[in-house]
C-alpha cells in the first residue's frame, strides 16, 4: 500500500471513532429486516425496508452523534423517495457510508451448534465496486456461541482466519474494515466465562490479523462487551461490566488500533448505554464508541411502525438513543 493509501485508511478509521460520534448499524439482511417489520405490523417488501431506512437516515442532526451508517447490500443499492442514491444521501447527511459484506453465518462442518461466517468469494471485486460507489468502510461479523464448552477452537480459528482475510481485502480496496468477533449473549453463562472466552477469541483474531499483514491502525474493532448471558440469574452492574471488559481489552487489543466500537448484542437500550458510559469514562489507549444496532433502532422502529404520520416519532426515538450514547463518550 502506498503511504497515501495508508494515510487515507487511518484518517477514515479515526473519523469513524472520534468522540462524540458512534456508528449506526442498520445493516440487517432483508430476511432479518422483514421479520423486524412484521414484528411491528408492517408488510415487508423492498419498499417498506427502504422507507424504514430512509426514516433513519434522514433524521435531522444525525451527523452530530453518528459518524457512519452500516448498510446492507439491498439498501446500498436503493434510492430514497426523492431519487437520491443511499450512499449519496449518507454523504448529504454528513455520515460515512458503510457496507456489510459478509453473506452470513453458516453451519460449520463437524461442529454442531457453531457457524462460520461466509462471503470471501468474489470479495475483492465487490469491495472495488462498493468503494467506487462511495463506501468508506465495511463490516464482517463472526458470531460465536458461548457456553461451558463453546466456542470450539475450530470455530474460533476459522472465523478469525476469515475476519483477517476480509480485513486485508478491505484495506487493499481502500475501505476500513470493521472487525466484529461477537460472542453471543444467549445462554446462562456468567461474566467470568464471557471474559475468558472473549480473551481467547481476541487473541486468535489479532494473531490472524497480524499473520495476514493487516494494518491495525486502519481497522475498527467491534467486540461484544464482557457481559453475563441473557439467562444468567446474576446480572453484573455497569461498573462490573466495564471493569471486566477493559481488563480483557487491555490484555489483548494492541494500542495501535484506533478505536473500539461496541455492539449491543441484545442488551436493552438503556443497559447498553449505561455499560458504555462506565467503559468510556476510563482512560484507554484506543477511542471508545458504539456501533449499536438494536439498541439504537428498536425504539425507532416501534415508534414509527410503518405509519407515515409517525415518521417524526421514529426519528425522535432514534435521535434520543444516538444522543444518549454520544453523550457518554469522552470528549
Ligand atoms: P447489535 O448492536 O444489535 O448487536 O447489532 C450490531 C451489529 O452490527 C451486529 O452485527
PDB file of C-alpha atoms and ligand atoms in Angstrom, residues 25 27 36 70 139 141 180 182 222 262-266 291-295, ligand 1:
ATOM      1  CA  UNK A  25     -25.689  -0.440  12.452  1.00  0.00           C
ATOM      2  CA  UNK A  27     -27.483  -3.446   8.028  1.00  0.00           C
ATOM      3  CA  UNK A  36     -38.481  -6.994  12.394  1.00  0.00           C
ATOM      4  CA  UNK A  70     -23.629   0.384   8.135  1.00  0.00           C
ATOM      5  CA  UNK A 139     -18.367  -4.798   8.261  1.00  0.00           C
ATOM      6  CA  UNK A 141     -19.461 -10.263  11.732  1.00  0.00           C
ATOM      7  CA  UNK A 180     -16.514  -7.893  14.520  1.00  0.00           C
ATOM      8  CA  UNK A 182     -19.154 -11.431  18.560  1.00  0.00           C
ATOM      9  CA  UNK A 222     -16.282  -4.145  17.098  1.00  0.00           C
ATOM     10  CA  UNK A 262     -19.049  -1.939  20.787  1.00  0.00           C
ATOM     11  CA  UNK A 263     -22.016  -3.903  19.513  1.00  0.00           C
ATOM     12  CA  UNK A 264     -25.113  -4.053  21.725  1.00  0.00           C
ATOM     13  CA  UNK A 265     -25.801  -7.742  21.200  1.00  0.00           C
ATOM     14  CA  UNK A 266     -29.328  -7.827  22.615  1.00  0.00           C
ATOM     15  CA  UNK A 291     -21.757   0.639  16.871  1.00  0.00           C
ATOM     16  CA  UNK A 292     -25.134  -0.486  18.106  1.00  0.00           C
ATOM     17  CA  UNK A 293     -27.912  -1.943  16.027  1.00  0.00           C
ATOM     18  CA  UNK A 294     -30.900  -2.997  18.056  1.00  0.00           C
ATOM     19  CA  UNK A 295     -30.106  -0.695  20.998  1.00  0.00           C
TER      20      UNK A 295
HETATM   21  P1  LIG B   1     -26.495  -5.160  17.707  1.00  0.00           P
HETATM   22  O1  LIG B   1     -25.976  -3.894  18.352  1.00  0.00           O
HETATM   23  O2  LIG B   1     -27.980  -5.225  17.580  1.00  0.00           O
HETATM   24  O3  LIG B   1     -25.873  -6.377  18.322  1.00  0.00           O
HETATM   25  O4  LIG B   1     -26.026  -5.109  16.197  1.00  0.00           O
HETATM   26  C1  LIG B   1     -24.778  -4.659  15.888  1.00  0.00           C
HETATM   27  C2  LIG B   1     -24.329  -5.309  14.662  1.00  0.00           C
HETATM   28  O5  LIG B   1     -23.935  -4.667  13.718  1.00  0.00           O
HETATM   29  C3  LIG B   1     -24.355  -6.785  14.631  1.00  0.00           C
HETATM   30  O6  LIG B   1     -23.570  -7.240  13.591  1.00  0.00           O
END
